[in-house]
Amino acid sequence: LTASYDFSSRYVEGIQAVSKDDVKRAANIYLKTDNLTTIRLVPKGYMGMKHKAQVPPGPKRGERSREIKKVTLPNGLKLLIREDDKTPTVSIAVAMLGGLMAENKANNGISDLTARMLLNGTRTRSQGQIKGAIESSGGSISSFSGFNSFGLDVEILEPDMDFILDMLKDILTNSIFPDEEIDKEKALTLAIITQEDDDIFQKGFNILRKEIFEPSPYSFRYLGEKDSIRALKREDILNFYKTYCLPNNMAISISGDVNSEALITKLKTIFRDLKEKEVPVFPSKNIRLNKIKARALEMDKEQSLVLFGFETTSIKDKDKYALDVMGSILSGYSGRLFAALRDKMPLAYSLGCVQKLSLDAGYLVFYVATTKDNIPTVKKGLVGEIKDIMQKMVKDEELVLAKKELCTKYEVGAQTNSFFSSNSAIDELYGLGYDNLYKYKEEIEKVTSQDVKRVAQKYLDLIAYAEVVISSK
């Protein structure tokens, strides 16, 4: 692309050589009105308004309700429909209980592999007729698998709805899992596992989760381990499919340019003959940490990584909102960790705080990418910030800023149909209710400084946590 094989090396050198005068000079050359192109996407009628350019007109394209409607079929299948005709697009999420909680050490990875194999052929359609047909029409289809669920996400244009619904019915009832495609997916999985093991962040997070949750299935790698993947056979995948791909274990959520009444009638016809069966009961996997578990290892990398992981709570616990606010205070765009470890002392390449919740467990991770020499100082700094938020009330301005950051992220996400289809399907499947996503901003606004201190003291236990340190050789 640059006609120079070593351009990336020279790019770094060039960036390092840039001075303040260079920035000013470039700004004066290029940031001029005669070099400016402006594009505005505005509601219809906006450009015709005189002297009121700052006030857009009322209704946008269509006036359809954007509330989610729920219908449960006699076979237990949950259908969730949301009308939104801002654009002629539709997002579909098909979610089923499964994921890591349905796995054991011997078959670890089977949920992810089954989800991906759903796109590899049915009795009447080949892989190309599934993926190719959707992509050629401007859409996309992908699979997912996590702690407690697996399934499919689809993005399409509205005119392709009938075709896609028939295809989904075929995938959910007639997948055949060809041996040759299984071999390809297994080979791909093994290659990705190798890549993960060579990535300092992926390796670190996988080890940390193992330390927090072992021997629970939540300690497993989502993709599986090489030995378990190699051992999986077509019969194993087919049995998993037949066990969990059931209407009474499934939620289908559709958001976009649809007519809910007509679509519900159509869905009832398409999916009415799916047969319900008894779904295995998933036992609780919550095993509490009761001591400090520390792992240290070396990798052939220039940077080092420090991870602190704390077991928290389930996705159904309202403490999750206060934990979100606490995480934002610590690692948001202007958070305490940034100020302490990057602003005051240049100790980190990158840092942050991540929360992951499941049906009956959860964890919060602090991560700092640094240099080998700085590891002791980084660990001391992390402990200091954790103690500080446990012992002192956060300032009002910090609380307000954290809430604004979280609510803004929510609003950005809520501009897409996939946000509604994915979240409503998962929330309904987990028993939170299909409309749970509408409560997020309200619950975040309720969080007080006392709530933040309370959850910090409750979950940031400095005598029972997991620590992983990966240093450069």
GROMACS .gro file of N, CA, C and O in nm, residues 50-98:
model
  196
   50LYS      N    1  -3.653   2.810   0.786
   50LYS     CA    2  -3.586   2.939   0.784
   50LYS      C    3  -3.572   2.993   0.927
   50LYS      O    4  -3.668   2.992   1.003
   51HIS      N    5  -3.453   3.039   0.959
   51HIS     CA    6  -3.424   3.102   1.088
   51HIS      C    7  -3.443   3.006   1.204
   51HIS      O    8  -3.450   3.049   1.317
   52LYS      N    9  -3.454   2.877   1.179
   52LYS     CA   10  -3.470   2.781   1.287
   52LYS      C   11  -3.380   2.659   1.265
   52LYS      O   12  -3.416   2.547   1.293
   53ALA      N   13  -3.262   2.685   1.213
   53ALA     CA   14  -3.175   2.574   1.176
   53ALA      C   15  -3.137   2.485   1.294
   53ALA      O   16  -3.109   2.369   1.279
   54GLN      N   17  -3.141   2.547   1.416
   54GLN     CA   18  -3.101   2.468   1.531
   54GLN      C   19  -3.213   2.384   1.588
   54GLN      O   20  -3.193   2.305   1.681
   55VAL      N   21  -3.336   2.394   1.536
   55VAL     CA   22  -3.449   2.321   1.590
   55VAL      C   23  -3.502   2.224   1.485
   55VAL      O   24  -3.567   2.264   1.390
   56PRO      N   25  -3.472   2.096   1.495
   56PRO     CA   26  -3.521   1.999   1.397
   56PRO      C   27  -3.671   1.977   1.410
   56PRO      O   28  -3.730   2.001   1.516
   57PRO      N   29  -3.737   1.938   1.302
   57PRO     CA   30  -3.881   1.913   1.308
   57PRO      C   31  -3.913   1.793   1.395
   57PRO      O   32  -3.826   1.714   1.429
   58GLY      N   33  -4.037   1.776   1.431
   58GLY     CA   34  -4.083   1.673   1.523
   58GLY      C   35  -4.063   1.531   1.475
   58GLY      O   36  -3.963   1.468   1.507
   59PRO      N   37  -4.157   1.477   1.400
   59PRO     CA   38  -4.150   1.335   1.368
   59PRO      C   39  -4.037   1.302   1.271
   59PRO      O   40  -4.007   1.377   1.180
   60LYS      N   41  -3.976   1.188   1.293
   60LYS     CA   42  -3.876   1.137   1.200
   60LYS      C   43  -3.946   1.042   1.104
   60LYS      O   44  -4.069   1.037   1.099
   61ARG      N   45  -3.868   0.965   1.030
   61ARG     CA   46  -3.925   0.871   0.934
   61ARG      C   47  -4.018   0.774   1.007
   61ARG      O   48  -3.975   0.694   1.086
   62GLY      N   49  -4.147   0.783   0.978
   62GLY     CA   50  -4.245   0.695   1.042
   62GLY      C   51  -4.273   0.734   1.186
   62GLY      O   52  -4.201   0.813   1.247
   63GLU      N   53  -4.375   0.683   1.242
   63GLU     CA   54  -4.411   0.713   1.381
   63GLU      C   55  -4.444   0.584   1.455
   63GLU      O   56  -4.530   0.581   1.540
   64ARG      N   57  -4.375   0.475   1.421
   64ARG     CA   58  -4.406   0.348   1.482
   64ARG      C   59  -4.355   0.341   1.626
   64ARG      O   60  -4.255   0.401   1.661
   65SER      N   61  -4.424   0.268   1.708
   65SER     CA   62  -4.384   0.247   1.847
   65SER      C   63  -4.252   0.171   1.851
   65SER      O   64  -4.228   0.082   1.771
   66ARG      N   65  -4.167   0.209   1.946
   66ARG     CA   66  -4.038   0.141   1.961
   66ARG      C   67  -4.036   0.055   2.087
   66ARG      O   68  -3.930   0.015   2.132
   67GLU      N   69  -4.149   0.028   2.144
   67GLU     CA   70  -4.156  -0.062   2.257
   67GLU      C   71  -4.142  -0.206   2.209
   67GLU      O   72  -4.180  -0.240   2.097
   68ILE      N   73  -4.087  -0.288   2.294
   68ILE     CA   74  -4.070  -0.429   2.260
   68ILE      C   75  -4.197  -0.506   2.296
   68ILE      O   76  -4.250  -0.492   2.405
   69LYS      N   77  -4.243  -0.585   2.201
   69LYS     CA   78  -4.362  -0.668   2.224
   69LYS      C   79  -4.318  -0.813   2.240
   69LYS      O   80  -4.233  -0.861   2.165
   70LYS      N   81  -4.379  -0.882   2.337
   70LYS     CA   82  -4.341  -1.020   2.364
   70LYS      C   83  -4.458  -1.114   2.339
   70LYS      O   84  -4.571  -1.087   2.380
   71VAL      N   85  -4.428  -1.225   2.272
   71VAL     CA   86  -4.525  -1.331   2.250
   71VAL      C   87  -4.456  -1.464   2.282
   71VAL      O   88  -4.343  -1.487   2.236
   72THR      N   89  -4.520  -1.550   2.359
   72THR     CA   90  -4.466  -1.682   2.388
   72THR      C   91  -4.553  -1.787   2.319
   72THR      O   92  -4.674  -1.793   2.343
   73LEU      N   93  -4.493  -1.866   2.232
   73LEU     CA   94  -4.567  -1.969   2.159
   73LEU      C   95  -4.598  -2.087   2.252
   73LEU      O   96  -4.533  -2.104   2.355
   74PRO      N   97  -4.696  -2.170   2.217
   74PRO     CA   98  -4.730  -2.286   2.299
   74PRO      C   99  -4.612  -2.380   2.325
   74PRO      O  100  -4.607  -2.449   2.427
   75ASN      N  101  -4.513  -2.381   2.233
   75ASN     CA  102  -4.397  -2.468   2.251
   75ASN      C  103  -4.288  -2.404   2.338
   75ASN      O  104  -4.179  -2.460   2.355
   76GLY      N  105  -4.317  -2.286   2.393
   76GLY     CA  106  -4.223  -2.219   2.484
   76GLY      C  107  -4.131  -2.118   2.419
   76GLY      O  108  -4.058  -2.047   2.489
   77LEU      N  109  -4.131  -2.108   2.287
   77LEU     CA  110  -4.044  -2.013   2.217
   77LEU      C  111  -4.087  -1.870   2.248
   77LEU      O  112  -4.203  -1.834   2.232
   78LYS      N  113  -3.992  -1.788   2.290
   78LYS     CA  114  -4.019  -1.648   2.322
   78LYS      C  115  -3.985  -1.562   2.201
   78LYS      O  116  -3.872  -1.564   2.152
   79LEU      N  117  -4.081  -1.484   2.154
   79LEU     CA  118  -4.063  -1.393   2.041
   79LEU      C  119  -4.070  -1.249   2.091
   79LEU      O  120  -4.164  -1.213   2.161
   80LEU      N  121  -3.970  -1.170   2.054
   80LEU     CA  122  -3.962  -1.030   2.097
   80LEU      C  123  -3.950  -0.943   1.973
   80LEU      O  124  -3.858  -0.960   1.893
   81ILE      N  125  -4.042  -0.849   1.957
   81ILE     CA  126  -4.046  -0.767   1.836
   81ILE      C  127  -4.042  -0.619   1.874
   81ILE      O  128  -4.118  -0.574   1.959
   82ARG      N  129  -3.955  -0.544   1.808
   82ARG     CA  130  -3.947  -0.399   1.828
   82ARG      C  131  -3.948  -0.330   1.692
   82ARG      O  132  -3.866  -0.359   1.606
   83GLU      N  133  -4.041  -0.239   1.673
   83GLU     CA  134  -4.051  -0.163   1.548
   83GLU      C  135  -3.964  -0.038   1.556
   83GLU      O  136  -3.972   0.038   1.652
   84ASP      N  137  -3.883  -0.018   1.454
   84ASP     CA  138  -3.802   0.103   1.443
   84ASP      C  139  -3.767   0.122   1.297
   84ASP      O  140  -3.682   0.052   1.241
   85ASP      N  141  -3.834   0.218   1.234
   85ASP     CA  142  -3.815   0.234   1.090
   85ASP      C  143  -3.727   0.353   1.054
   85ASP      O  144  -3.744   0.415   0.949
   86LYS      N  145  -3.629   0.386   1.141
   86LYS     CA  146  -3.535   0.492   1.107
   86LYS      C  147  -3.462   0.458   0.977
   86LYS      O  148  -3.433   0.544   0.896
   87THR      N  149  -3.429   0.329   0.962
   87THR     CA  150  -3.361   0.282   0.842
   87THR      C  151  -3.428   0.152   0.799
   87THR      O  152  -3.485   0.081   0.883
   88PRO      N  153  -3.418   0.115   0.672
   88PRO     CA  154  -3.483  -0.008   0.624
   88PRO      C  155  -3.400  -0.132   0.656
   88PRO      O  156  -3.369  -0.213   0.568
   89THR      N  157  -3.359  -0.147   0.781
   89THR     CA  158  -3.275  -0.259   0.823
   89THR      C  159  -3.341  -0.332   0.938
   89THR      O  160  -3.426  -0.278   1.009
   90VAL      N  161  -3.296  -0.455   0.959
   90VAL     CA  162  -3.351  -0.539   1.065
   90VAL      C  163  -3.237  -0.617   1.131
   90VAL      O  164  -3.148  -0.669   1.062
   91SER      N  165  -3.238  -0.625   1.263
   91SER     CA  166  -3.144  -0.707   1.338
   91SER      C  167  -3.221  -0.820   1.406
   91SER      O  168  -3.327  -0.798   1.463
   92ILE      N  169  -3.163  -0.940   1.399
   92ILE     CA  170  -3.226  -1.057   1.460
   92ILE      C  171  -3.124  -1.126   1.551
   92ILE      O  172  -3.010  -1.147   1.511
   93ALA      N  173  -3.166  -1.158   1.673
   93ALA     CA  174  -3.082  -1.234   1.764
   93ALA      C  175  -3.156  -1.361   1.803
   93ALA      O  176  -3.273  -1.356   1.843
   94VAL      N  177  -3.089  -1.474   1.789
   94VAL     CA  178  -3.141  -1.603   1.835
   94VAL      C  179  -3.051  -1.648   1.949
   94VAL      O  180  -2.933  -1.674   1.928
   95ALA      N  181  -3.107  -1.655   2.070
   95ALA     CA  182  -3.025  -1.688   2.186
   95ALA      C  183  -3.080  -1.812   2.257
   95ALA      O  184  -3.202  -1.827   2.272
   96MET      N  185  -2.991  -1.900   2.300
   96MET     CA  186  -3.028  -2.022   2.370
   96MET      C  187  -2.939  -2.039   2.493
   96MET      O  188  -2.820  -2.007   2.488
   97LEU      N  189  -2.995  -2.089   2.601
   97LEU     CA  190  -2.914  -2.118   2.719
   97LEU      C  191  -2.815  -2.229   2.686
   97LEU      O  192  -2.851  -2.329   2.622
   98GLY      N  193  -2.693  -2.212   2.727
   98GLY     CA  194  -2.587  -2.308   2.699
   98GLY      C  195  -2.455  -2.247   2.743
   98GLY      O  196  -2.440  -2.208   2.859
   0.00000   0.00000   0.00000
